[in-house]
Amino acid sequence: MHAPTKFALGLLAAAAVATASDVIQLKKDTFDDFVKTNDIVLAEFFAPWCGHCKALAPEYEEAATTLKEKNIKLAKIDCTEESELCQQHGVEGYPTLKVFRGLEVVSPYKGQRKAAAITSYMIKQSLPSVSELNKDNIEEFKKADKVVIVAYLDAADKASNETFSKVADKLRDEYPFGASSDAALAEAEGVTAPAIVLYKDFDEGKAVFTEKFDPEAIEKFAKTASTPLIGEVGPDTYAGYMSAGIPLAYIFAETPEERKELSEALKSIAEAQRGVINFATIDAKAFGAHAGNLNLKADKFPAFAIQDTTKNLKFPFDQEKEITADAIKKFVDDFVAGKVEPTIKSEPIPETQEGPVTVVVAKSYDDIVLDDTKDVLIEFYAPWCGHCKALAPKYDELATLYANSDFKDKVVIAKVDATQNDVPDEIQGFPTIKLYAAGAKDKPVEYSGPRTVEDLIKFISENGKYKASPPAEAEESVAASAESGSSTETGTVEEPAKETSHDEL
């Protein structure tokens, strides 16, 4: 008789467990009190319809559960219901994540949108820039993250203490920093103050810095020692490798066994080039298309290539040759010595320019875009990009206006297919539009306004050397055409750049 009731209660209990969340949903009347009563809060401002928010949700939930035991709270605010609160905190896109230390100290979240990255970032944020360590807490601190940095210092050495604190303040988003003045702890580590030990849960386990305490030297040590000898390129690591400031050597292979075998074979080369070139494997089955971005064939593995991440130059190793330690060592040594020429992917230079917009390819890029006598507006586009196709007739009209004006020899309206041509620019989405003003080619200005002819003219006039604008009557006709049917194209939402943003990673 009572079995159905017991079964129903069981279902209710299961439902309660299934819907339980460690992410706290806040509203306008609960937000301020929650932030004031917690030392540190990560708040996500989201919209239920947002695809990126949906992808983040399980990662955010997992991080909230992990961080709960450390008393670090994760919250979320539905901006479709709490528009006033979101406006108050300057939310312009979804998801927006912000770190709150009370209501007055607010900073943007700068980490990756994965559970492990969120957890790591917030643990670092919860700590002081330099934690005071002693024999009772140092072992726990060493395990606070994958990489932690500890200085062993003499309390009377003010210069070293100040230098270390300065570096810690600058890099606190990247590593937890600790310091100890206990000489016995330094002795146990085999170092003498002043010294720094970087502890890591990979490779050799730790690295030691005993040079003169200089901020730049310490930063370089931290960046080099915290990077795996041979890491792995993937969604969580790609951005870090791209911003490291040194070339990246890719080892493409289709199976974990093959990647491990190649890593062992090339380990001594990576050790010899540590701090000069980063080495990393990449799963060719999952991310093989990325080989094409490095001017490799995307169907022939294993493969090896080096990318100059600052100049976006590609140096593919001949795929007809076998990848051996000796062959790669010679290739890498020659690269470091400047003996390897980059490969440039380029369409042929057009024999004639057919339309009003000047077509640029990689081989003509410098001659046209970097011509220091002209203001050059260039669109980086992809043939498959819908927004680029919508812009095309207006961009043609813009080019025609300038070609028929007194500025025809001073202003160039150009475009380049960034999927078929290597370009030195950092392109995050299509279309990307930049102005390279005469006399300021090293400081291009990226356009982010509405994609109307009128607004593009204003942009060129305000940012170009020649303050070039077509005659008033031309502008009036442009304004009329803009009003008549281009309002739907004025948003700045961009399609992801398959060639350069590497969303597949």
PDB file of N, CA, C and O in Angstrom, residues 141-165:
ATOM      1  N   PHE A 141      50.645  24.931   0.368  1.00  0.00           N
ATOM      2  CA  PHE A 141      50.742  25.978  -0.644  1.00  0.00           C
ATOM      3  C   PHE A 141      51.362  25.439  -1.934  1.00  0.00           C
ATOM      4  O   PHE A 141      50.947  25.813  -3.031  1.00  0.00           O
ATOM      5  N   LYS A 142      52.329  24.555  -1.816  1.00  0.00           N
ATOM      6  CA  LYS A 142      52.985  23.986  -3.000  1.00  0.00           C
ATOM      7  C   LYS A 142      51.989  23.267  -3.905  1.00  0.00           C
ATOM      8  O   LYS A 142      52.217  23.121  -5.099  1.00  0.00           O
ATOM      9  N   LYS A 143      50.887  22.804  -3.317  1.00  0.00           N
ATOM     10  CA  LYS A 143      49.883  22.058  -4.084  1.00  0.00           C
ATOM     11  C   LYS A 143      48.683  22.917  -4.451  1.00  0.00           C
ATOM     12  O   LYS A 143      47.667  22.411  -4.915  1.00  0.00           O
ATOM     13  N   ALA A 144      48.782  24.239  -4.236  1.00  0.00           N
ATOM     14  CA  ALA A 144      47.641  25.124  -4.487  1.00  0.00           C
ATOM     15  C   ALA A 144      47.259  25.189  -5.963  1.00  0.00           C
ATOM     16  O   ALA A 144      46.105  25.436  -6.303  1.00  0.00           O
ATOM     17  N   ASP A 145      48.236  24.960  -6.857  1.00  0.00           N
ATOM     18  CA  ASP A 145      47.953  25.027  -8.285  1.00  0.00           C
ATOM     19  C   ASP A 145      49.000  24.196  -9.019  1.00  0.00           C
ATOM     20  O   ASP A 145      49.946  23.691  -8.414  1.00  0.00           O
ATOM     21  N   LYS A 146      48.840  24.089 -10.334  1.00  0.00           N
ATOM     22  CA  LYS A 146      49.808  23.315 -11.115  1.00  0.00           C
ATOM     23  C   LYS A 146      51.196  23.918 -11.042  1.00  0.00           C
ATOM     24  O   LYS A 146      52.201  23.216 -11.122  1.00  0.00           O
ATOM     25  N   VAL A 147      51.239  25.252 -10.935  1.00  0.00           N
ATOM     26  CA  VAL A 147      52.510  25.968 -10.803  1.00  0.00           C
ATOM     27  C   VAL A 147      52.382  26.974  -9.673  1.00  0.00           C
ATOM     28  O   VAL A 147      51.423  27.747  -9.631  1.00  0.00           O
ATOM     29  N   VAL A 148      53.321  26.957  -8.719  1.00  0.00           N
ATOM     30  CA  VAL A 148      53.376  27.984  -7.672  1.00  0.00           C
ATOM     31  C   VAL A 148      54.820  28.471  -7.561  1.00  0.00           C
ATOM     32  O   VAL A 148      55.767  27.734  -7.846  1.00  0.00           O
ATOM     33  N   ILE A 149      54.974  29.718  -7.156  1.00  0.00           N
ATOM     34  CA  ILE A 149      56.297  30.328  -7.079  1.00  0.00           C
ATOM     35  C   ILE A 149      56.558  30.794  -5.660  1.00  0.00           C
ATOM     36  O   ILE A 149      55.769  31.560  -5.096  1.00  0.00           O
ATOM     37  N   VAL A 150      57.673  30.330  -5.094  1.00  0.00           N
ATOM     38  CA  VAL A 150      58.017  30.649  -3.704  1.00  0.00           C
ATOM     39  C   VAL A 150      59.390  31.293  -3.650  1.00  0.00           C
ATOM     40  O   VAL A 150      60.364  30.770  -4.202  1.00  0.00           O
ATOM     41  N   ALA A 151      59.469  32.435  -2.958  1.00  0.00           N
ATOM     42  CA  ALA A 151      60.753  33.110  -2.751  1.00  0.00           C
ATOM     43  C   ALA A 151      61.237  32.829  -1.330  1.00  0.00           C
ATOM     44  O   ALA A 151      60.460  32.888  -0.371  1.00  0.00           O
ATOM     45  N   TYR A 152      62.505  32.476  -1.212  1.00  0.00           N
ATOM     46  CA  TYR A 152      63.137  32.308   0.094  1.00  0.00           C
ATOM     47  C   TYR A 152      64.021  33.533   0.296  1.00  0.00           C
ATOM     48  O   TYR A 152      65.001  33.746  -0.427  1.00  0.00           O
ATOM     49  N   LEU A 153      63.621  34.393   1.260  1.00  0.00           N
ATOM     50  CA  LEU A 153      64.220  35.710   1.399  1.00  0.00           C
ATOM     51  C   LEU A 153      64.650  35.997   2.832  1.00  0.00           C
ATOM     52  O   LEU A 153      64.068  35.470   3.788  1.00  0.00           O
ATOM     53  N   ASP A 154      65.635  36.853   2.967  1.00  0.00           N
ATOM     54  CA  ASP A 154      66.026  37.379   4.270  1.00  0.00           C
ATOM     55  C   ASP A 154      65.094  38.546   4.564  1.00  0.00           C
ATOM     56  O   ASP A 154      64.923  39.446   3.725  1.00  0.00           O
ATOM     57  N   ALA A 155      64.482  38.561   5.727  1.00  0.00           N
ATOM     58  CA  ALA A 155      63.533  39.620   6.072  1.00  0.00           C
ATOM     59  C   ALA A 155      64.160  40.999   5.991  1.00  0.00           C
ATOM     60  O   ALA A 155      63.473  41.994   5.706  1.00  0.00           O
ATOM     61  N   ALA A 156      65.454  41.096   6.207  1.00  0.00           N
ATOM     62  CA  ALA A 156      66.140  42.392   6.166  1.00  0.00           C
ATOM     63  C   ALA A 156      66.502  42.830   4.744  1.00  0.00           C
ATOM     64  O   ALA A 156      66.904  43.980   4.526  1.00  0.00           O
ATOM     65  N   ASP A 157      66.357  41.950   3.792  1.00  0.00           N
ATOM     66  CA  ASP A 157      66.701  42.265   2.400  1.00  0.00           C
ATOM     67  C   ASP A 157      65.507  42.952   1.727  1.00  0.00           C
ATOM     68  O   ASP A 157      64.731  42.336   0.998  1.00  0.00           O
ATOM     69  N   LYS A 158      65.395  44.262   1.967  1.00  0.00           N
ATOM     70  CA  LYS A 158      64.231  45.007   1.480  1.00  0.00           C
ATOM     71  C   LYS A 158      64.164  45.042  -0.043  1.00  0.00           C
ATOM     72  O   LYS A 158      63.089  44.940  -0.633  1.00  0.00           O
ATOM     73  N   ALA A 159      65.314  45.175  -0.697  1.00  0.00           N
ATOM     74  CA  ALA A 159      65.333  45.275  -2.164  1.00  0.00           C
ATOM     75  C   ALA A 159      64.760  44.018  -2.807  1.00  0.00           C
ATOM     76  O   ALA A 159      63.908  44.097  -3.706  1.00  0.00           O
ATOM     77  N   SER A 160      65.200  42.839  -2.362  1.00  0.00           N
ATOM     78  CA  SER A 160      64.707  41.586  -2.938  1.00  0.00           C
ATOM     79  C   SER A 160      63.231  41.381  -2.636  1.00  0.00           C
ATOM     80  O   SER A 160      62.458  40.916  -3.488  1.00  0.00           O
ATOM     81  N   ASN A 161      62.811  41.730  -1.417  1.00  0.00           N
ATOM     82  CA  ASN A 161      61.404  41.605  -1.043  1.00  0.00           C
ATOM     83  C   ASN A 161      60.527  42.502  -1.917  1.00  0.00           C
ATOM     84  O   ASN A 161      59.463  42.084  -2.392  1.00  0.00           O
ATOM     85  N   GLU A 162      60.967  43.723  -2.152  1.00  0.00           N
ATOM     86  CA  GLU A 162      60.185  44.663  -2.959  1.00  0.00           C
ATOM     87  C   GLU A 162      60.117  44.215  -4.423  1.00  0.00           C
ATOM     88  O   GLU A 162      59.066  44.310  -5.060  1.00  0.00           O
ATOM     89  N   THR A 163      61.247  43.721  -4.937  1.00  0.00           N
ATOM     90  CA  THR A 163      61.267  43.251  -6.324  1.00  0.00           C
ATOM     91  C   THR A 163      60.324  42.077  -6.516  1.00  0.00           C
ATOM     92  O   THR A 163      59.549  42.019  -7.478  1.00  0.00           O
ATOM     93  N   PHE A 164      60.364  41.116  -5.590  1.00  0.00           N
ATOM     94  CA  PHE A 164      59.501  39.942  -5.696  1.00  0.00           C
ATOM     95  C   PHE A 164      58.032  40.349  -5.591  1.00  0.00           C
ATOM     96  O   PHE A 164      57.189  39.849  -6.359  1.00  0.00           O
ATOM     97  N   SER A 165      57.715  41.266  -4.685  1.00  0.00           N
ATOM     98  CA  SER A 165      56.331  41.732  -4.534  1.00  0.00           C
ATOM     99  C   SER A 165      55.841  42.426  -5.791  1.00  0.00           C
ATOM    100  O   SER A 165      54.682  42.274  -6.197  1.00  0.00           O
TER     101      SER A 165
END
